Tab-separated table of C-alpha atoms and ligand atoms in Angstrom:
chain	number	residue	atom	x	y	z
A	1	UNK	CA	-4.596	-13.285	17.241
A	2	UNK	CA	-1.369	-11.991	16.103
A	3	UNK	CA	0.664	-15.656	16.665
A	4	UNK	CA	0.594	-16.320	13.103
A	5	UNK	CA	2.115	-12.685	11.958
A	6	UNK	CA	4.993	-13.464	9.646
A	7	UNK	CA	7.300	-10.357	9.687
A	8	UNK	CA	9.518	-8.971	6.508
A	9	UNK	CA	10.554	-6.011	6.947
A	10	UNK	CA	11.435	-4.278	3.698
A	11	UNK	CA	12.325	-0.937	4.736
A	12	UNK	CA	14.279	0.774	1.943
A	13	UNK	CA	16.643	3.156	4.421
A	14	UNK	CA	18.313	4.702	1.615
A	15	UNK	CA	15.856	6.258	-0.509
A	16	UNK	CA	17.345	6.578	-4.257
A	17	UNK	CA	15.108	8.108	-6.973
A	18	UNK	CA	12.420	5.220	-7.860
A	19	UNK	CA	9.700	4.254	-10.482
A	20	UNK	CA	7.204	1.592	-10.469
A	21	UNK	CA	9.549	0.033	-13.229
A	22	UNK	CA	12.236	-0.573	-11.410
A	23	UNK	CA	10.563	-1.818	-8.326
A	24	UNK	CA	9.220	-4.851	-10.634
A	25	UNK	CA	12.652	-5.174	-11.892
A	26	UNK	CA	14.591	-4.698	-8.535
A	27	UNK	CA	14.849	-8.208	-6.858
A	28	UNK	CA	15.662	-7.764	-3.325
A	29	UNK	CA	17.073	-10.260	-1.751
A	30	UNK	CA	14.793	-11.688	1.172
A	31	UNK	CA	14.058	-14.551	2.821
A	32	UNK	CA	11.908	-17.225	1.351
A	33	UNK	CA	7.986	-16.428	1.359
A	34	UNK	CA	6.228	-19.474	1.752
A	35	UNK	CA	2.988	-17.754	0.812
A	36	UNK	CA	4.104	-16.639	-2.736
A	37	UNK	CA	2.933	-13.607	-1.917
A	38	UNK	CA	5.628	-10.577	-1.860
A	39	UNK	CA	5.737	-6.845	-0.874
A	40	UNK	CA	7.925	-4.743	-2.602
A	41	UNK	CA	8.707	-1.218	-2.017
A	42	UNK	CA	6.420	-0.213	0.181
A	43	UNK	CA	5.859	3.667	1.200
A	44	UNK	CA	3.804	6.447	2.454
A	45	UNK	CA	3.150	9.735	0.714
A	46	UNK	CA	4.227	12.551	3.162
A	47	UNK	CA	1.676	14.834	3.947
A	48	UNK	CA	0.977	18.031	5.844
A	49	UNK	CA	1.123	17.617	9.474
A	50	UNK	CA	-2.633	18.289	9.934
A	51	UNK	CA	-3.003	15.642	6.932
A	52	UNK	CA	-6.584	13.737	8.102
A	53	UNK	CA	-5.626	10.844	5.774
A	54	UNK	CA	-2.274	9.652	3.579
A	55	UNK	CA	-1.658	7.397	1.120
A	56	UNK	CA	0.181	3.839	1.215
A	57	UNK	CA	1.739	2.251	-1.944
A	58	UNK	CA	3.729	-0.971	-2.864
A	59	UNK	CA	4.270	-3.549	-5.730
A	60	UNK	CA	2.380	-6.952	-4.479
A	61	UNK	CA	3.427	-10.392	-6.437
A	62	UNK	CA	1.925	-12.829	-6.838
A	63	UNK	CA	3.882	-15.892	-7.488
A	64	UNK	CA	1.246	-18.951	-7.017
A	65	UNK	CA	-1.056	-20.314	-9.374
A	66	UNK	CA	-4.362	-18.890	-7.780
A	67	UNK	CA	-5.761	-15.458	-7.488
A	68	UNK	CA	-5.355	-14.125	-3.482
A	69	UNK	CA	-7.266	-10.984	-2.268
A	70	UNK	CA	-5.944	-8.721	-0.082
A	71	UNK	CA	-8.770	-8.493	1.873
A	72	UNK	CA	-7.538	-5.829	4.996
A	73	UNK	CA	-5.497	-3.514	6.215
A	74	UNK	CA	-4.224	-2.484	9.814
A	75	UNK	CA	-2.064	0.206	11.120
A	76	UNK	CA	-1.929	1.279	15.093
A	77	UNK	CA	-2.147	5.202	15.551
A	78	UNK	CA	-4.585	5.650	12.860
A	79	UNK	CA	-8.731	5.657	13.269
A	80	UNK	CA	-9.157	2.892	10.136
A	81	UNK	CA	-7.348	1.794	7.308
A	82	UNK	CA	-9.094	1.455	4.172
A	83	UNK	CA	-8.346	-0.568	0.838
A	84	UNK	CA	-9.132	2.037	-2.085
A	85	UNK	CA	-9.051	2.490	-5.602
A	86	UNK	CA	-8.983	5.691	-7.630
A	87	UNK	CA	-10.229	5.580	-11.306
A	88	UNK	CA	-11.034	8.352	-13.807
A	89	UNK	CA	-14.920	8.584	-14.313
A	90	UNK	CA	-15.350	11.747	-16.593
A	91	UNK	CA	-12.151	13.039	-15.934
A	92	UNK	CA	-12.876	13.375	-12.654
A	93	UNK	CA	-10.870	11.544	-10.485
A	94	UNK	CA	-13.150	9.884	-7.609
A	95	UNK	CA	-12.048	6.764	-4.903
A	96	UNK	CA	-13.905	4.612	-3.653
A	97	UNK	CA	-13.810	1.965	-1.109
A	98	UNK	CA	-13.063	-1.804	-1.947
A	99	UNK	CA	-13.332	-4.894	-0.590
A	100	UNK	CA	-10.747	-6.632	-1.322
A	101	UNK	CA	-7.815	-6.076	-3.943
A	102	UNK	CA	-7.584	-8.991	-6.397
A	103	UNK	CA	-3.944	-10.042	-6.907
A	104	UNK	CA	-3.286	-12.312	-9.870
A	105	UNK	CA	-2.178	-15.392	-10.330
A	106	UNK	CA	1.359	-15.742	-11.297
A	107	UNK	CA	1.374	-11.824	-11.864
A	108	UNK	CA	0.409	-8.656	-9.227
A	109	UNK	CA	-0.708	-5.088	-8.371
A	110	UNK	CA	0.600	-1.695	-8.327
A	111	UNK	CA	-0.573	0.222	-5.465
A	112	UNK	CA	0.263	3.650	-6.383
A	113	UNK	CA	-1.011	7.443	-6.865
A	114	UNK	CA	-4.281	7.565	-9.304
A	115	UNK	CA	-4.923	4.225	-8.506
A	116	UNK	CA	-5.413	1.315	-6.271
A	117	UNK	CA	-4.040	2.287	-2.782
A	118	UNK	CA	-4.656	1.884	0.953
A	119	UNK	CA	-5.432	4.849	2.982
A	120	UNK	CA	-4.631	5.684	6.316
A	121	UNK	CA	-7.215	7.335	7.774
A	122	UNK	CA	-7.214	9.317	11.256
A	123	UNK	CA	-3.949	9.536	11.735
A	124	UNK	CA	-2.718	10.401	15.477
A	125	UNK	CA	0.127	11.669	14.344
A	126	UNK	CA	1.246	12.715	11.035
A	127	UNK	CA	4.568	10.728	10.539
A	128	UNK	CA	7.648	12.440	9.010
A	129	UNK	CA	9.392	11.914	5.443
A	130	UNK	CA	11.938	8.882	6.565
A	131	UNK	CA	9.788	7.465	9.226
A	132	UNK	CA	8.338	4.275	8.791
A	133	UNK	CA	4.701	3.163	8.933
A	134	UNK	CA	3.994	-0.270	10.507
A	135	UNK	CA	1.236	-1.744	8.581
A	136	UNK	CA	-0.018	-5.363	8.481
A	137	UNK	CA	-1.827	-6.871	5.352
A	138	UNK	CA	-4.480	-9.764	6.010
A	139	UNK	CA	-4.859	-12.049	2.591
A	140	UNK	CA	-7.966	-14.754	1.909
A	141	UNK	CA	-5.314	-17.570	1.998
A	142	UNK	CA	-4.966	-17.254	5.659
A	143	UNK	CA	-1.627	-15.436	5.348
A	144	UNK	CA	-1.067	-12.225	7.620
A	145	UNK	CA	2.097	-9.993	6.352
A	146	UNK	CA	3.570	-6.934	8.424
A	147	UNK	CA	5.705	-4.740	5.719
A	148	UNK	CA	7.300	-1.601	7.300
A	149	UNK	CA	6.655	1.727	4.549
A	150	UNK	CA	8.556	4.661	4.248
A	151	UNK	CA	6.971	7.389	4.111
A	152	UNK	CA	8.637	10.025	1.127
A	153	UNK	CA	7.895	12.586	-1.257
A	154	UNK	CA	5.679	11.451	-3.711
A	155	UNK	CA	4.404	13.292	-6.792
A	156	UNK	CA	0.609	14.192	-7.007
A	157	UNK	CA	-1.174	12.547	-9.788
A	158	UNK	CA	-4.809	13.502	-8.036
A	159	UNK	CA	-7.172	15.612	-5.719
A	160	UNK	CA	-9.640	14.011	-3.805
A	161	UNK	CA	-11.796	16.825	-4.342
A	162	UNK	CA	-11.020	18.407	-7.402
A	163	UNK	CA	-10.949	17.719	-11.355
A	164	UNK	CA	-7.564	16.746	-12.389
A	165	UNK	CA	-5.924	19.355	-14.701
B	1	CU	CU1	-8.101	6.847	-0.888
Protein backbone atom coordinates (compact mmCIF):
# COMPACT_ATOMS: atom_id res chain seq x y z
CA UNK A 1 0.00 0.00 0.00
CA UNK A 2 2.96 2.08 0.55
CA UNK A 3 4.42 1.60 -3.39
CA UNK A 4 3.27 4.91 -4.30
CA UNK A 5 5.00 6.86 -1.13
CA UNK A 6 6.95 9.72 -2.63
CA UNK A 7 9.67 10.66 -0.04
CA UNK A 8 11.12 14.45 0.63
CA UNK A 9 12.72 14.68 3.36
CA UNK A 10 12.94 18.23 4.63
CA UNK A 11 14.63 17.89 7.80
CA UNK A 12 16.00 21.29 8.88
CA UNK A 13 19.31 19.82 10.94
CA UNK A 14 20.38 23.14 11.91
CA UNK A 15 17.73 24.74 13.74
CA UNK A 16 18.16 28.75 13.48
CA UNK A 17 15.55 30.98 15.20
CA UNK A 18 12.28 30.77 12.83
CA UNK A 19 8.82 32.46 12.21
CA UNK A 20 6.01 31.47 10.10
CA UNK A 21 7.21 34.52 7.90
CA UNK A 22 10.16 33.39 6.93
CA UNK A 23 9.21 29.84 6.27
CA UNK A 24 6.80 31.33 3.39
CA UNK A 25 9.65 33.37 2.31
CA UNK A 26 12.49 30.71 2.66
CA UNK A 27 12.61 28.73 -0.70
CA UNK A 28 14.43 25.61 -0.15
CA UNK A 29 15.78 24.14 -2.74
CA UNK A 30 14.19 20.57 -3.47
CA UNK A 31 13.47 18.44 -5.99
CA UNK A 32 10.58 18.96 -8.30
CA UNK A 33 7.01 18.05 -6.76
CA UNK A 34 4.94 16.83 -9.36
CA UNK A 35 1.90 17.12 -7.12
CA UNK A 36 2.17 20.95 -6.52
CA UNK A 37 1.79 20.25 -3.27
CA UNK A 38 4.86 21.27 -0.83
CA UNK A 39 5.86 20.83 2.88
CA UNK A 40 7.81 23.31 4.37
CA UNK A 41 9.30 23.40 7.71
CA UNK A 42 7.91 20.83 9.31
CA UNK A 43 8.30 20.21 13.29
CA UNK A 44 7.17 18.83 16.51
CA UNK A 45 6.62 20.75 19.72
CA UNK A 46 8.78 19.04 22.45
CA UNK A 47 6.97 17.92 25.24
CA UNK A 48 7.36 16.33 28.65
CA UNK A 49 8.43 12.84 28.50
CA UNK A 50 5.11 11.52 29.92
CA UNK A 51 3.49 13.96 27.17
CA UNK A 52 0.11 11.68 26.10
CA UNK A 53 -0.11 13.79 22.90
CA UNK A 54 2.26 16.60 20.91
CA UNK A 55 1.79 18.83 18.40
CA UNK A 56 2.96 18.76 14.57
CA UNK A 57 3.30 21.98 12.47
CA UNK A 58 4.39 22.96 8.86
CA UNK A 59 3.68 25.52 6.01
CA UNK A 60 1.67 23.40 3.15
CA UNK A 61 1.55 25.11 -0.57
CA UNK A 62 -0.39 24.80 -2.69
CA UNK A 63 0.77 25.54 -6.12
CA UNK A 64 -2.11 24.02 -8.56
CA UNK A 65 -5.16 25.51 -9.63
CA UNK A 66 -7.61 23.32 -7.47
CA UNK A 67 -8.28 23.12 -3.81
CA UNK A 68 -6.57 19.55 -2.28
CA UNK A 69 -7.52 18.30 1.26
CA UNK A 70 -5.29 16.83 3.38
CA UNK A 71 -7.39 14.26 4.31
CA UNK A 72 -4.92 11.92 6.91
CA UNK A 73 -2.26 11.57 8.87
CA UNK A 74 0.11 8.58 9.91
CA UNK A 75 2.96 8.23 12.22
CA UNK A 76 4.36 4.59 13.55
CA UNK A 77 4.94 4.60 17.47
CA UNK A 78 1.96 6.61 18.17
CA UNK A 79 -1.85 5.15 19.02
CA UNK A 80 -3.58 7.69 16.15
CA UNK A 81 -2.83 10.73 14.51
CA UNK A 82 -5.40 13.24 14.28
CA UNK A 83 -5.95 16.37 11.89
CA UNK A 84 -7.06 19.30 14.37
CA UNK A 85 -7.88 22.75 14.52
CA UNK A 86 -7.84 25.12 17.48
CA UNK A 87 -10.06 28.30 17.33
CA UNK A 88 -11.04 30.85 20.00
CA UNK A 89 -14.82 30.36 20.95
CA UNK A 90 -15.33 32.84 23.95
CA UNK A 91 -11.91 33.19 24.64
CA UNK A 92 -11.63 29.91 25.36
CA UNK A 93 -9.44 28.11 23.35
CA UNK A 94 -11.08 24.56 22.39
CA UNK A 95 -9.81 21.85 19.34
CA UNK A 96 -11.59 19.90 17.69
CA UNK A 97 -11.24 17.15 15.28
CA UNK A 98 -11.39 17.67 11.39
CA UNK A 99 -11.79 15.91 8.53
CA UNK A 100 -9.83 17.05 6.27
CA UNK A 101 -7.68 20.39 6.03
CA UNK A 102 -8.63 22.43 2.95
CA UNK A 103 -5.50 23.72 1.17
CA UNK A 104 -6.07 26.43 -1.41
CA UNK A 105 -5.67 26.77 -4.67
CA UNK A 106 -2.64 28.56 -5.78
CA UNK A 107 -2.13 29.60 -1.99
CA UNK A 108 -1.79 27.23 1.50
CA UNK A 109 -2.01 26.58 5.27
CA UNK A 110 -0.20 27.30 8.34
CA UNK A 111 -0.20 24.50 10.66
CA UNK A 112 0.91 26.03 13.78
CA UNK A 113 0.21 26.65 17.70
CA UNK A 114 -3.54 28.16 18.27
CA UNK A 115 -4.49 26.81 15.19
CA UNK A 116 -4.82 24.17 12.61
CA UNK A 117 -2.40 21.31 13.56
CA UNK A 118 -2.02 17.52 13.58
CA UNK A 119 -1.70 15.75 16.79
CA UNK A 120 0.12 12.87 17.71
CA UNK A 121 -1.65 11.02 19.94
CA UNK A 122 -0.36 7.94 22.14
CA UNK A 123 2.90 8.34 21.76
CA UNK A 124 5.25 5.18 22.66
CA UNK A 125 7.84 7.16 23.25
CA UNK A 126 8.16 10.75 23.80
CA UNK A 127 10.84 11.83 21.17
CA UNK A 128 13.62 14.30 22.13
CA UNK A 129 14.19 18.10 21.00
CA UNK A 130 16.41 17.29 17.62
CA UNK A 131 14.87 14.01 16.86
CA UNK A 132 12.85 13.65 13.99
CA UNK A 133 9.26 12.44 13.62
CA UNK A 134 8.45 10.31 10.53
CA UNK A 135 5.06 11.26 9.47
CA UNK A 136 3.24 10.58 6.17
CA UNK A 137 0.41 12.92 4.81
CA UNK A 138 -2.40 11.24 2.55
CA UNK A 139 -4.08 14.13 0.12
CA UNK A 140 -7.66 13.64 -1.97
CA UNK A 141 -5.60 13.87 -5.23
CA UNK A 142 -4.21 10.50 -4.71
CA UNK A 143 -0.83 11.88 -3.60
CA UNK A 144 0.87 10.26 -0.40
CA UNK A 145 3.88 12.57 1.07
CA UNK A 146 6.36 11.35 3.93
CA UNK A 147 8.00 14.77 5.45
CA UNK A 148 10.47 14.06 8.33
CA UNK A 149 9.66 16.96 11.50
CA UNK A 150 11.86 18.11 13.97
CA UNK A 151 10.78 18.18 16.94
CA UNK A 152 11.97 21.80 18.96
CA UNK A 153 11.04 24.22 21.43
CA UNK A 154 8.08 25.86 20.56
CA UNK A 155 6.33 28.71 22.37
CA UNK A 156 2.83 28.06 23.97
CA UNK A 157 0.10 30.06 22.49
CA UNK A 158 -2.70 27.57 24.27
CA UNK A 159 -3.95 25.01 26.98
CA UNK A 160 -6.02 22.34 26.04
CA UNK A 161 -7.74 22.66 29.17
CA UNK A 162 -7.59 25.99 30.33
CA UNK A 163 -8.72 29.71 29.34
CA UNK A 164 -5.97 31.44 27.64
CA UNK A 165 -4.62 34.41 29.70
CU1 LIG B 1 -4.96 19.03 18.96
Amino acid sequence: MFNKIKTTILALIAITSFNSASAMEHNHSMSHQPTGVVIHDPWVRSAPPNAPMLGLFMQISNNTNATVKLLSAYAKGYQRVELHRTTNQDGLMKMTKQEFMPINANGGLSLKPGSWHIMLIGPNTVPKEGEVVMITLKFDNGTTQMVHAVVRKGKIMIDHNHHAH
